Short mmCIF file of C-alpha atoms and ligand atoms in Angstrom, two decimals:
data_model
loop_
_atom_site.label_atom_id
_atom_site.label_comp_id
_atom_site.label_asym_id
_atom_site.label_seq_id
_atom_site.Cartn_x
_atom_site.Cartn_y
_atom_site.Cartn_z
CA MET A 24 179.64 118.68 9.99
CA GLY A 25 183.05 119.99 8.83
CA LYS A 26 184.00 121.06 5.35
CA THR A 27 184.54 118.25 2.86
CA VAL A 28 187.60 118.28 0.60
CA CYS A 29 188.13 115.96 -2.34
CA ILE A 30 191.73 115.61 -3.49
CA ILE A 31 192.04 114.21 -6.97
CA GLY A 32 195.37 112.39 -7.33
CA ALA A 33 197.60 111.03 -4.55
CA GLY A 34 200.87 112.66 -5.66
CA VAL A 35 203.14 114.40 -3.13
CA GLY A 36 201.30 117.71 -3.55
CA GLY A 37 197.82 116.32 -3.00
CA LEU A 38 198.83 114.15 -0.06
CA MET A 39 200.69 116.99 1.66
CA ALA A 40 197.63 119.25 1.29
CA GLY A 41 195.39 116.41 2.51
CA ALA A 42 197.50 115.70 5.61
CA PHE A 43 197.53 119.37 6.70
CA LEU A 44 193.80 119.74 6.09
CA ALA A 45 192.94 116.50 7.89
CA LYS A 46 195.11 117.64 10.82
CA LYS A 47 193.07 120.84 11.01
CA GLY A 48 189.76 118.92 11.01
CA TYR A 49 188.63 119.01 7.37
CA GLN A 50 187.03 115.83 6.04
CA VAL A 51 189.49 114.69 3.43
CA THR A 52 188.85 112.16 0.66
CA VAL A 53 191.72 111.37 -1.72
CA LEU A 54 190.74 109.67 -4.98
CA GLU A 55 193.67 108.05 -6.79
CA LYS A 56 193.69 106.42 -10.22
CA ALA A 57 196.53 103.95 -9.53
CA THR A 58 196.59 101.03 -7.12
CA LYS A 59 199.33 102.74 -5.07
CA VAL A 60 199.80 106.32 -3.90
CA GLY A 61 202.69 108.57 -4.97
CA GLY A 62 202.29 109.38 -8.68
CA SER A 63 205.78 110.06 -10.06
CA ALA A 64 207.15 109.85 -6.52
CA GLY A 65 205.56 106.46 -5.93
CA SER A 66 206.37 102.85 -6.58
CA TYR A 67 204.97 99.83 -8.36
CA VAL A 68 205.51 96.11 -7.99
CA ARG A 69 206.65 94.08 -10.97
CA LYS A 70 208.25 90.63 -11.14
CA GLY A 71 208.22 90.54 -7.33
CA ARG A 72 210.23 93.76 -6.92
CA THR A 73 209.22 97.28 -5.87
CA PHE A 74 210.41 99.79 -8.47
CA PRO A 75 210.21 103.60 -8.17
CA THR A 76 207.85 105.28 -10.64
CA GLY A 77 210.17 108.30 -11.00
CA ALA A 78 211.76 110.24 -8.14
CA THR A 79 214.65 108.70 -6.20
CA ILE A 80 216.41 111.59 -4.40
CA ALA A 81 214.69 113.71 -1.73
CA PHE A 82 215.66 117.24 -0.75
CA GLY A 83 214.93 119.56 2.18
CA LEU A 84 215.23 116.85 4.85
CA GLU A 85 218.19 118.47 6.61
CA GLU A 86 217.49 119.75 10.15
CA ARG A 87 214.97 122.62 9.80
CA GLY A 88 214.98 122.10 6.01
CA LEU A 89 211.88 122.86 3.96
CA LEU A 90 210.58 119.27 3.91
CA ASP A 91 211.86 118.45 7.40
CA THR A 92 209.69 121.27 8.82
CA LEU A 93 206.57 119.95 7.08
CA ILE A 94 207.06 116.30 8.08
CA LYS A 95 207.81 117.28 11.68
CA GLU A 96 204.62 119.35 11.84
CA LEU A 97 202.75 116.26 10.66
CA GLN A 98 204.72 114.00 13.05
CA LEU A 99 205.68 111.61 10.27
CA ASP A 100 208.17 108.83 10.82
CA LEU A 101 210.38 108.73 7.72
CA PRO A 102 213.80 107.05 7.98
CA PHE A 103 216.33 108.44 5.49
CA GLN A 104 220.06 108.81 4.88
CA LEU A 105 222.09 111.82 3.83
CA LEU A 106 224.00 111.19 0.58
CA GLN A 107 227.56 112.52 1.04
CA HIS A 108 228.36 111.84 -2.60
CA PRO A 109 225.01 112.03 -4.37
CA MET A 110 226.12 112.29 -7.96
CA ASP A 111 228.78 112.19 -10.64
CA ILE A 112 228.20 114.21 -13.77
CA ILE A 113 229.91 112.80 -16.85
CA LEU A 114 230.66 115.48 -19.42
CA SER A 115 232.05 114.87 -22.91
CA ASP A 116 235.67 115.12 -21.71
CA ARG A 117 235.62 114.95 -17.89
CA ARG A 118 233.76 113.87 -14.80
CA ILE A 119 232.67 115.95 -11.79
CA SER A 120 231.71 114.48 -8.43
CA ILE A 121 229.26 116.36 -6.28
CA TYR A 122 230.28 116.17 -2.63
CA GLN A 123 228.33 117.48 0.32
CA ASP A 124 231.52 118.38 2.11
CA GLN A 125 232.55 121.98 1.27
CA LYS A 126 236.32 121.36 1.18
CA ARG A 127 236.03 118.33 -1.11
CA TRP A 128 233.67 120.23 -3.39
CA ASP A 129 235.99 123.27 -3.63
CA GLU A 130 238.88 120.93 -4.50
CA GLU A 131 236.75 119.11 -7.05
CA LEU A 132 235.82 122.35 -8.83
CA GLN A 133 239.47 123.38 -8.94
CA GLN A 134 240.70 120.04 -10.23
CA VAL A 135 237.99 119.39 -12.78
CA LEU A 136 237.59 122.90 -14.17
CA PRO A 137 241.23 124.10 -14.03
CA GLU A 138 241.15 126.23 -17.18
CA ARG A 139 239.00 128.90 -15.50
CA GLN A 140 239.58 127.93 -11.88
CA LYS A 141 239.25 131.37 -10.28
CA ASP A 142 236.21 132.54 -12.22
CA VAL A 143 234.45 129.22 -11.64
CA GLN A 144 235.04 129.48 -7.87
CA THR A 145 233.68 133.03 -7.78
CA PHE A 146 230.71 132.10 -9.96
CA TRP A 147 229.83 129.11 -7.80
CA LYS A 148 230.20 131.10 -4.58
CA LYS A 149 227.80 133.72 -5.93
CA LEU A 150 225.37 131.05 -7.08
CA GLU A 151 225.35 129.46 -3.63
CA GLN A 152 224.93 132.84 -1.95
CA ILE A 153 221.88 133.59 -4.13
CA SER A 154 220.51 130.11 -3.41
CA GLU A 155 220.82 130.77 0.35
CA TYR A 156 218.77 133.94 -0.06
CA VAL A 157 216.16 132.07 -2.12
CA TYR A 158 216.02 129.26 0.44
CA GLY A 159 215.51 131.81 3.23
CA VAL A 160 212.61 133.42 1.39
CA THR A 161 211.06 130.05 0.49
CA ALA A 162 211.23 129.05 4.16
CA THR A 163 209.00 132.03 5.04
CA GLY A 164 206.16 130.12 3.36
CA VAL A 165 205.61 132.76 0.68
CA SER A 166 203.36 131.51 -2.10
CA MET A 167 203.40 133.19 -5.50
CA PRO A 168 201.60 134.99 -7.04
CA ILE A 169 200.91 137.02 -3.93
CA SER A 170 197.28 138.10 -4.00
CA ARG A 171 196.15 137.53 -0.40
CA PRO A 172 197.92 138.63 2.80
CA TYR A 173 198.43 135.02 3.91
CA ASP A 174 200.35 134.28 0.67
CA LEU A 175 203.18 136.31 2.18
CA GLY A 176 203.79 133.85 5.00
CA LYS A 177 206.51 135.33 7.21
CA LEU A 178 208.08 137.26 4.32
CA PRO A 179 207.47 140.77 5.76
CA SER A 180 209.41 140.11 8.99
CA HIS A 181 212.10 138.20 7.03
CA ALA A 182 212.50 141.19 4.69
CA LEU A 183 212.97 143.52 7.67
CA THR A 184 215.70 141.36 9.18
CA HIS A 185 217.37 140.43 5.86
CA PRO A 186 217.38 143.65 3.77
CA LYS A 187 220.62 142.76 1.96
CA ALA A 188 219.23 139.42 0.83
CA MET A 189 216.03 141.06 -0.41
CA LEU A 190 217.98 143.65 -2.41
CA HIS A 191 220.01 140.87 -4.01
CA LEU A 192 216.89 138.95 -4.95
CA ALA A 193 215.27 142.05 -6.42
CA ARG A 194 218.41 142.68 -8.47
CA TYR A 195 218.54 139.18 -9.92
CA ALA A 196 214.78 138.61 -10.23
CA THR A 197 214.66 138.55 -14.02
CA TRP A 198 218.12 137.13 -14.69
CA THR A 199 218.67 133.77 -16.32
CA VAL A 200 221.51 131.45 -15.29
CA GLU A 201 223.27 132.41 -18.52
CA ASP A 202 223.19 136.05 -17.39
CA LEU A 203 225.18 135.10 -14.29
CA LEU A 204 227.63 133.05 -16.39
CA ARG A 205 228.06 136.13 -18.56
CA LYS A 206 228.79 138.31 -15.53
CA TYR A 207 231.89 136.15 -14.90
CA HIS A 208 232.71 135.79 -18.64
CA LEU A 209 231.99 132.07 -18.40
CA GLU A 210 229.19 131.76 -20.94
CA SER A 211 231.50 130.17 -23.52
CA TYR A 212 233.37 127.92 -21.10
CA GLU A 213 231.96 124.65 -22.42
CA PRO A 214 232.65 122.24 -19.50
CA LEU A 215 230.91 124.49 -16.96
CA ARG A 216 228.03 125.10 -19.32
CA GLN A 217 227.61 121.36 -19.92
CA LEU A 218 227.68 120.71 -16.17
CA ILE A 219 225.06 123.36 -15.48
CA ASP A 220 222.81 122.36 -18.38
CA ALA A 221 222.86 118.69 -17.35
CA GLN A 222 221.80 119.63 -13.83
CA LEU A 223 219.24 122.18 -14.93
CA MET A 224 217.55 119.86 -17.42
CA ASP A 225 216.75 117.50 -14.56
CA ALA A 226 215.97 120.06 -11.89
CA ALA A 227 214.56 123.05 -13.79
CA GLN A 228 213.38 121.32 -17.00
CA THR A 229 215.30 123.74 -19.20
CA ASP A 230 218.88 124.90 -19.86
CA CYS A 231 220.86 127.93 -18.73
CA THR A 232 219.68 130.15 -21.60
CA GLU A 233 216.12 130.08 -20.26
CA ALA A 234 216.31 128.97 -16.63
CA ALA A 235 215.44 131.74 -14.18
CA LEU A 236 218.42 132.39 -11.93
CA LEU A 237 216.58 132.56 -8.59
CA PRO A 238 214.87 129.14 -8.51
CA SER A 239 217.71 127.61 -10.56
CA SER A 240 220.34 128.72 -8.06
CA LEU A 241 218.48 126.62 -5.53
CA ALA A 242 218.06 123.75 -7.97
CA LEU A 243 221.82 123.76 -8.65
CA ALA A 244 222.90 124.13 -5.03
CA ILE A 245 220.37 121.77 -3.51
CA TYR A 246 222.28 118.55 -4.29
CA ARG A 247 225.01 119.78 -1.96
CA ARG A 248 222.71 121.44 0.56
CA GLY A 249 221.25 118.01 1.19
CA SER A 250 220.39 115.02 -1.03
CA PHE A 251 218.68 112.15 0.74
CA TYR A 252 217.82 108.54 0.11
CA ILE A 253 214.54 107.66 1.82
CA GLU A 254 214.69 104.11 3.14
CA LYS A 255 212.80 101.70 0.85
CA GLY A 256 212.59 104.46 -1.78
CA MET A 257 210.92 107.80 -2.37
CA GLY A 258 207.46 106.21 -2.43
CA GLN A 259 207.69 105.94 1.38
CA LEU A 260 207.12 109.69 1.75
CA CYS A 261 203.77 109.34 0.01
CA GLU A 262 202.92 106.13 1.88
CA VAL A 263 203.41 107.78 5.28
CA LEU A 264 201.48 110.89 4.19
CA ALA A 265 198.56 108.70 3.08
CA GLU A 266 198.68 106.76 6.37
CA ARG A 267 198.61 110.04 8.31
CA ILE A 268 195.52 111.22 6.41
CA VAL A 269 193.73 107.99 7.33
CA GLU A 270 194.87 108.20 10.98
CA LEU A 271 193.45 111.73 11.08
CA GLY A 272 190.05 110.49 9.93
CA GLY A 273 190.39 110.99 6.17
CA GLU A 274 190.20 108.38 3.44
CA VAL A 275 192.50 107.47 0.57
CA ILE A 276 190.72 105.48 -2.11
CA LEU A 277 192.84 103.71 -4.71
CA ALA A 278 191.87 102.62 -8.23
CA ALA A 279 189.31 105.44 -8.11
CA THR A 280 189.92 107.30 -11.39
CA VAL A 281 187.99 110.56 -11.45
CA LYS A 282 186.00 110.87 -14.65
CA GLU A 283 184.02 114.06 -14.22
CA LEU A 284 183.90 117.23 -12.21
CA THR A 285 180.88 119.56 -12.17
CA TYR A 286 179.97 122.59 -10.05
CA GLU A 287 176.41 123.25 -8.96
CA GLN A 288 174.86 125.15 -6.05
CA LYS A 289 178.20 125.90 -4.48
CA LYS A 290 179.24 122.25 -4.40
CA TRP A 291 181.59 120.22 -6.57
CA HIS A 292 180.22 116.93 -7.81
CA VAL A 293 183.01 114.43 -8.35
CA THR A 294 182.39 111.26 -10.34
CA SER A 295 184.93 108.49 -9.97
CA ARG A 296 185.09 104.75 -10.66
CA LYS A 297 184.77 103.88 -7.00
CA ARG A 298 183.29 106.84 -5.21
CA SER A 299 181.14 109.74 -6.38
CA GLY A 300 179.80 112.54 -4.26
CA GLU A 301 179.51 116.23 -3.41
CA PHE A 302 182.33 118.19 -1.83
CA ASP A 303 182.75 121.76 -0.58
CA ILE A 304 186.28 122.01 -1.95
CA VAL A 305 188.28 120.21 -4.64
CA ILE A 306 192.06 120.05 -5.02
CA ASN A 307 193.29 118.85 -8.39
CA ASN A 308 196.72 117.19 -8.08
CA THR A 309 196.55 115.19 -11.31
CA GLY A 310 198.04 117.70 -13.74
CA ILE A 311 195.20 116.84 -16.11
CA SER A 312 192.18 118.93 -17.03
CA PHE A 313 188.58 118.14 -16.08
CA GLY A 314 187.31 121.20 -17.95
CA LYS A 315 188.31 124.84 -18.37
CA GLY A 316 190.14 126.28 -15.37
CA THR A 317 190.52 122.98 -13.49
CA SER A 318 194.24 122.61 -14.27
CA TYR A 319 197.15 124.33 -16.00
CA ALA A 320 197.42 121.48 -18.52
CA ASP A 321 195.72 123.65 -21.15
CA SER A 322 198.15 126.55 -20.69
CA ASP A 323 200.66 127.44 -23.38
CA SER A 324 203.64 126.32 -21.27
CA PHE A 325 205.59 123.35 -22.62
CA SER A 326 206.19 120.39 -20.35
CA TRP A 327 208.44 117.31 -20.68
CA GLY A 328 207.57 113.65 -20.48
CA ALA A 329 209.98 110.92 -19.38
CA PHE A 330 211.44 107.73 -20.82
CA ARG A 331 212.46 105.33 -18.04
CA VAL A 332 214.21 101.99 -17.64
CA ASP A 333 214.00 99.89 -14.49
CA ALA A 334 216.67 97.27 -13.99
CA LEU A 335 218.08 94.83 -11.47
CA LEU A 336 221.82 94.21 -11.18
CA LYS A 337 223.78 91.57 -9.28
CA ASP A 338 224.97 92.96 -5.94
CA SER A 339 228.64 92.41 -6.85
CA PHE A 340 228.16 95.56 -8.97
CA TRP A 341 228.55 97.64 -5.72
CA HIS A 342 232.22 96.64 -5.52
CA GLN A 343 233.12 98.43 -8.71
CA GLU A 344 234.86 101.76 -8.53
CA LEU A 345 234.63 104.69 -10.86
CA GLN A 346 238.16 105.70 -11.78
CA GLY A 347 239.39 104.88 -8.29
CA ARG A 348 236.45 106.43 -6.44
CA PRO A 349 233.42 104.74 -4.89
CA LEU A 350 230.17 104.74 -6.83
CA PRO A 351 227.88 107.73 -6.26
CA PHE A 352 224.12 107.31 -5.77
CA ALA A 353 223.46 108.75 -9.24
CA LEU A 354 225.17 109.26 -12.57
CA GLN A 355 224.20 112.07 -14.88
CA ILE A 356 225.70 111.47 -18.31
CA VAL A 357 225.80 113.98 -21.13
CA PRO A 358 225.32 111.65 -24.13
CA SER A 359 227.79 111.65 -26.95
CA LYS A 360 226.61 113.28 -30.17
CA GLU A 361 226.95 110.00 -32.09
CA GLN A 362 223.94 108.66 -30.21
CA THR A 363 221.58 110.49 -32.53
CA VAL A 364 218.54 108.67 -31.15
CA LEU A 365 219.15 110.40 -27.82
CA PHE A 366 218.78 113.76 -29.54
CA SER A 367 215.47 113.00 -31.23
CA ASP A 368 212.30 112.17 -29.27
CA VAL A 369 214.33 112.07 -26.10
CA HIS A 370 216.70 114.72 -24.88
CA GLY A 371 218.98 115.77 -22.02
CA PRO A 372 221.31 113.82 -19.77
CA VAL A 373 220.98 110.08 -19.15
CA TYR A 374 220.23 109.87 -15.45
CA ALA A 375 220.95 106.61 -13.61
CA THR A 376 220.52 105.81 -9.92
CA PHE A 377 221.63 102.80 -7.88
CA GLN A 378 219.86 101.79 -4.72
CA PRO A 379 219.05 98.73 -2.61
CA ALA A 380 216.46 96.36 -4.09
CA TYR A 381 213.21 95.55 -2.26
CA ASP A 382 210.71 92.83 -2.95
CA GLY A 383 206.96 93.36 -3.26
CA GLN A 384 206.52 93.08 0.53
CA GLY A 385 209.18 95.69 1.28
CA GLU A 386 211.91 93.22 2.30
CA LYS A 387 215.46 93.99 1.16
CA VAL A 388 216.83 91.65 -1.55
CA LEU A 389 220.47 91.47 -0.53
CA GLU A 390 221.81 89.88 -3.68
CA GLU A 391 220.39 92.56 -6.01
CA ILE A 392 220.74 96.28 -6.73
CA MET A 393 218.04 98.36 -8.30
CA MET A 394 219.02 100.65 -11.14
CA THR A 395 216.73 103.26 -12.67
CA ILE A 396 217.60 105.15 -15.84
CA SER A 397 215.66 108.08 -17.24
CA ILE A 398 215.86 110.76 -19.88
CA HIS A 399 213.52 113.59 -20.82
CA ALA A 400 211.10 112.67 -23.60
CA ASN A 401 209.03 114.79 -25.88
CA GLU A 402 205.60 113.26 -25.60
CA ASP A 403 204.40 114.25 -29.09
CA GLY A 404 205.75 111.58 -31.41
CA TRP A 405 204.91 108.43 -29.46
CA ARG A 406 201.17 108.43 -30.01
CA LYS A 407 201.44 108.60 -33.78
CA GLU A 408 203.73 105.61 -34.30
CA SER A 409 202.55 102.16 -35.37
CA LYS A 410 203.03 99.38 -32.82
CA ASP A 411 206.12 98.00 -34.57
CA VAL A 412 207.83 101.38 -35.02
CA TYR A 413 207.00 102.29 -31.41
CA LYS A 414 208.63 99.06 -30.19
CA ALA A 415 211.69 99.56 -32.39
CA ILE A 416 212.29 103.17 -31.23
CA LYS A 417 211.76 102.14 -27.62
CA GLN A 418 214.45 99.46 -27.99
CA GLN A 419 216.86 101.81 -29.78
CA ILE A 420 216.57 104.39 -27.00
CA THR A 421 216.99 101.75 -24.30
CA ASP A 422 220.10 100.36 -26.03
CA ALA A 423 221.57 103.84 -26.44
CA MET A 424 221.00 104.67 -22.76
CA PHE A 425 222.67 101.41 -21.69
CA LYS A 426 225.56 102.13 -24.03
CA GLU A 427 226.09 105.54 -22.43
CA ILE A 428 226.22 104.03 -18.94
CA GLN A 429 228.41 101.14 -20.09
CA LYS A 430 230.95 103.73 -21.29
CA VAL A 431 231.25 104.90 -17.69
CA ILE A 432 230.86 101.67 -15.74
CA ASN A 433 230.33 98.00 -16.54
CA ILE A 434 226.65 97.14 -16.12
CA LYS A 435 226.38 94.56 -18.90
CA ASP A 436 227.99 91.79 -16.84
CA TYR A 437 225.73 92.41 -13.85
CA LEU A 438 222.34 92.85 -15.53
CA ILE A 439 219.57 90.53 -14.28
CA TYR A 440 216.44 92.27 -15.57
CA GLU A 441 215.40 95.44 -17.43
CA GLU A 442 212.19 96.96 -18.69
CA SER A 443 211.53 100.33 -20.36
CA GLY A 444 208.59 102.71 -20.26
CA THR A 445 207.79 105.59 -22.61
CA PRO A 446 205.62 108.68 -21.99
CA LEU A 447 202.70 106.45 -23.08
CA THR A 448 203.46 104.11 -20.17
CA TYR A 449 203.04 107.10 -17.83
CA LYS A 450 199.80 107.95 -19.61
CA LYS A 451 198.51 104.43 -18.99
CA TYR A 452 199.29 104.40 -15.26
CA MET A 453 199.16 108.09 -14.29
CA GLY A 454 196.74 109.53 -16.81
CA LYS A 455 199.23 111.99 -18.33
CA THR A 456 202.30 112.01 -20.53
CA SER A 457 203.83 115.25 -19.18
CA VAL A 458 205.48 114.46 -15.89
CA GLY A 459 208.03 117.26 -15.70
CA GLY A 460 206.04 120.28 -14.57
CA PHE A 461 206.67 123.56 -16.36
CA PRO A 462 210.25 124.66 -17.08
CA LEU A 463 211.48 127.22 -14.53
CA THR A 464 211.78 130.09 -17.00
CA VAL A 465 211.59 133.70 -15.80
CA ARG A 466 207.99 133.77 -17.02
CA ASN A 467 206.87 130.56 -15.30
CA ALA A 468 208.82 131.12 -12.09
CA ILE A 469 208.87 134.89 -11.57
CA THR A 470 206.59 137.03 -13.72
CA LYS A 471 203.65 134.63 -14.16
CA PRO A 472 203.89 131.89 -11.54
CA LYS A 473 200.95 129.52 -11.37
CA SER A 474 198.84 129.94 -8.27
CA VAL A 475 197.43 127.14 -6.14
CA ARG A 476 194.13 129.06 -6.38
CA SER A 477 192.34 128.37 -9.65
CA SER A 478 190.00 130.76 -11.44
CA LEU A 479 187.08 128.55 -10.31
CA PRO A 480 185.35 128.77 -6.92
CA GLN A 481 186.46 126.31 -4.21
CA LEU A 482 188.91 124.64 -6.61
CA TYR A 483 192.68 124.50 -6.02
CA ILE A 484 195.55 123.17 -8.11
CA VAL A 485 198.62 121.57 -6.54
CA GLY A 486 201.68 119.61 -7.64
CA GLU A 487 204.49 120.19 -10.08
CA GLN A 488 202.36 122.47 -12.30
CA ALA A 489 201.82 125.04 -9.55
CA PHE A 490 204.29 127.37 -7.78
CA PRO A 491 207.10 126.71 -6.87
CA GLY A 492 207.37 124.14 -9.70
CA PRO A 493 208.74 120.68 -10.52
CA GLY A 494 210.22 118.15 -8.07
CA THR A 495 208.98 116.49 -4.91
CA LEU A 496 210.00 119.33 -2.60
CA SER A 497 208.23 121.98 -4.68
CA SER A 498 205.14 119.79 -5.10
CA ALA A 499 205.04 119.25 -1.34
CA LEU A 500 205.30 123.01 -0.76
CA SER A 501 202.45 123.69 -3.20
CA GLY A 502 200.31 121.26 -1.18
CA TYR A 503 201.12 123.13 2.01
CA HIS A 504 200.35 126.49 0.33
CA ALA A 505 196.98 125.20 -0.90
CA ALA A 506 196.07 123.84 2.54
CA ARG A 507 196.88 127.22 4.08
CA ALA A 508 194.80 129.06 1.45
CA ILE A 509 191.85 126.73 2.14
CA MET A 510 192.14 127.20 5.92
CA HIS A 511 192.06 131.00 5.46
CA THR A 512 189.19 130.98 2.98
CA HIS A 513 186.87 128.12 3.92
CA HIS A 514 186.69 128.24 7.70
CA LEU A 515 185.52 125.29 9.73
CA LYS A 516 182.35 126.13 11.69
C1 FAD B 603 211.70 109.94 -14.11
C2 FAD B 603 211.52 110.97 -13.05
C3 FAD B 603 212.50 111.13 -12.07
C4 FAD B 603 212.33 112.09 -11.07
N1 FAD B 603 213.30 112.22 -10.10
C5 FAD B 603 213.11 113.08 -9.09
C6 FAD B 603 214.00 113.09 -7.98
O1 FAD B 603 214.94 112.30 -7.90
N2 FAD B 603 213.75 113.98 -6.98
C7 FAD B 603 212.67 114.84 -7.00
O2 FAD B 603 212.50 115.64 -6.06
N3 FAD B 603 211.80 114.83 -8.05
C8 FAD B 603 211.98 113.97 -9.06
N4 FAD B 603 211.07 113.90 -10.08
C9 FAD B 603 209.93 114.83 -10.08
C10 FAD B 603 208.85 114.45 -9.06
O3 FAD B 603 208.67 113.06 -9.06
C11 FAD B 603 207.53 115.13 -9.40
O4 FAD B 603 207.75 116.51 -9.67
C12 FAD B 603 206.53 115.05 -8.26
O5 FAD B 603 206.49 113.74 -7.72
C13 FAD B 603 205.15 115.45 -8.79
O6 FAD B 603 204.21 115.39 -7.76
P1 FAD B 603 202.73 115.90 -7.97
O7 FAD B 603 202.22 116.33 -6.62
O8 FAD B 603 202.65 116.90 -9.07
O9 FAD B 603 201.88 114.61 -8.36
P2 FAD B 603 202.07 113.52 -9.50
O10 FAD B 603 203.26 112.72 -9.17
O11 FAD B 603 201.97 114.15 -10.83
O12 FAD B 603 200.80 112.60 -9.21
C14 FAD B 603 199.54 112.81 -9.79
C15 FAD B 603 198.63 111.68 -9.34
O13 FAD B 603 197.34 111.87 -9.92
C16 FAD B 603 196.82 110.59 -10.28
N5 FAD B 603 195.77 110.75 -11.29
C17 FAD B 603 195.90 111.09 -12.59
N6 FAD B 603 194.70 111.15 -13.19
C18 FAD B 603 193.79 110.85 -12.24
C19 FAD B 603 192.36 110.75 -12.24
N7 FAD B 603 191.63 110.99 -13.33
N8 FAD B 603 191.73 110.42 -11.08
C20 FAD B 603 192.45 110.19 -9.94
N9 FAD B 603 193.80 110.26 -9.90
C21 FAD B 603 194.45 110.60 -11.03
C22 FAD B 603 198.05 109.86 -10.81
O14 FAD B 603 197.86 108.47 -10.84
C23 FAD B 603 199.11 110.31 -9.79
O15 FAD B 603 199.17 109.44 -8.69
C24 FAD B 603 211.18 112.93 -11.07
C25 FAD B 603 210.19 112.76 -12.04
C26 FAD B 603 210.34 111.78 -13.01
C27 FAD B 603 209.26 111.61 -14.01
#
């Protein structure tokens, strides 16, 4: 009999690990709390429509991209589209469109940031060069912290053939994004700073003062390197991963909340609502703790929650233009200071996406558009409020977010349905309030990255808490790293 692996949580990280392990011949059992797979890259059905739980844009799907390589190895069928114009960022006094096309992007930077045109161009060129080097190293499969030879992946041969890139990375290893802004005397140039902070808050969970330059260069450049809309929504990635696990002989059990985890006689005993049993290896993808050492949830690193609104708009909304340009897939709006409620329990840019609507059976609803809106939320306050205060704050935040979008484009006249969720909503459905992973500070990303190997025997940690960090692409990579570590350590007979 082969080795048995229990994966707790069917997020991207856990499912990616499960698919690689099942492919290799491990007996994989995934136990998921919710009634659908995907976690914050999943979906849920409400009022006859399929809404995303969180993630909407995929990265790394370009030919030979980081995610493309993984899904090809697993022979997954995942239809998607490249977004040529993924996003507009609305700053306090101007708007910047992100274009995939290099020429359009260069022109956009020049037109929108004219005051410091030359420095901005040089800064952005450097940022993209660093991001290329980081992408190259990430593609080697290196997993940090490096404590076993296999953690290196193909890094040694890459280093030999790319010495210049390695020297650059060594030079910038402990820099923050603000350090690079300073190098070009741009640290006080407010529009560029606002643009970078808005992007970093979503992608790196912190702003330029703290964000480590190396992973952040990738986070900032990745929208242009390749942003993708997965047909029927991001949840499809997790659905096809789960299907692959089952096809390879594994099982994915839904509504199977894990309650307890104990280790005895070199076996993990997992107790869940639907299935309990002994396993050789456990992978925790939940981001929650089942006791000391089982997750990084107890670490001293701060992590954000999210406040989300799901909405349906009439399809005539598509025909609107934004100051003479077609609508992008997403809007990232830096809220105005008057909206004080958006600077209290919630924080950061208001992030809205527009995508086709699907019903509960996965059929397109032609006369509707799905809109999601989110903002970072500090999870602390919500639990302490009385029911009435909780409801009132929730409404105030929702209204303020709508107001911010309405300033940019008319949604009021097209709105069919809307419903908000706080960090406590995430807690109810996903078991945790922190859904942002740890901010990509120099400490979290470079000097003390969080390993997929835990301090406990035969127990691994994957997902947005582990290296390389937050986001679907990083979570997927952590799953791959954990699967590789397991294959090297716990051999099949
Ligand atoms: C609002 C929002 C928008 C986002 N947008 C994007 C985006 O556009 N692009 C992008 O790349 N990333 C985005 N992200 C980030 C991305 O969604 C996450 O980083 C990623 O999906 C996390 O994956 P994970 O592997 O850590 O698993 P998670 O998604 O954290 O899943 C954990 C799973 O564990 C399950 N679980 C919890 N407790 C138990 C238990 N006791 N027993 C069994 N199962 C349990 C949960 O139900 C869940 O399914 C967004 C996140 C949010 C919140």
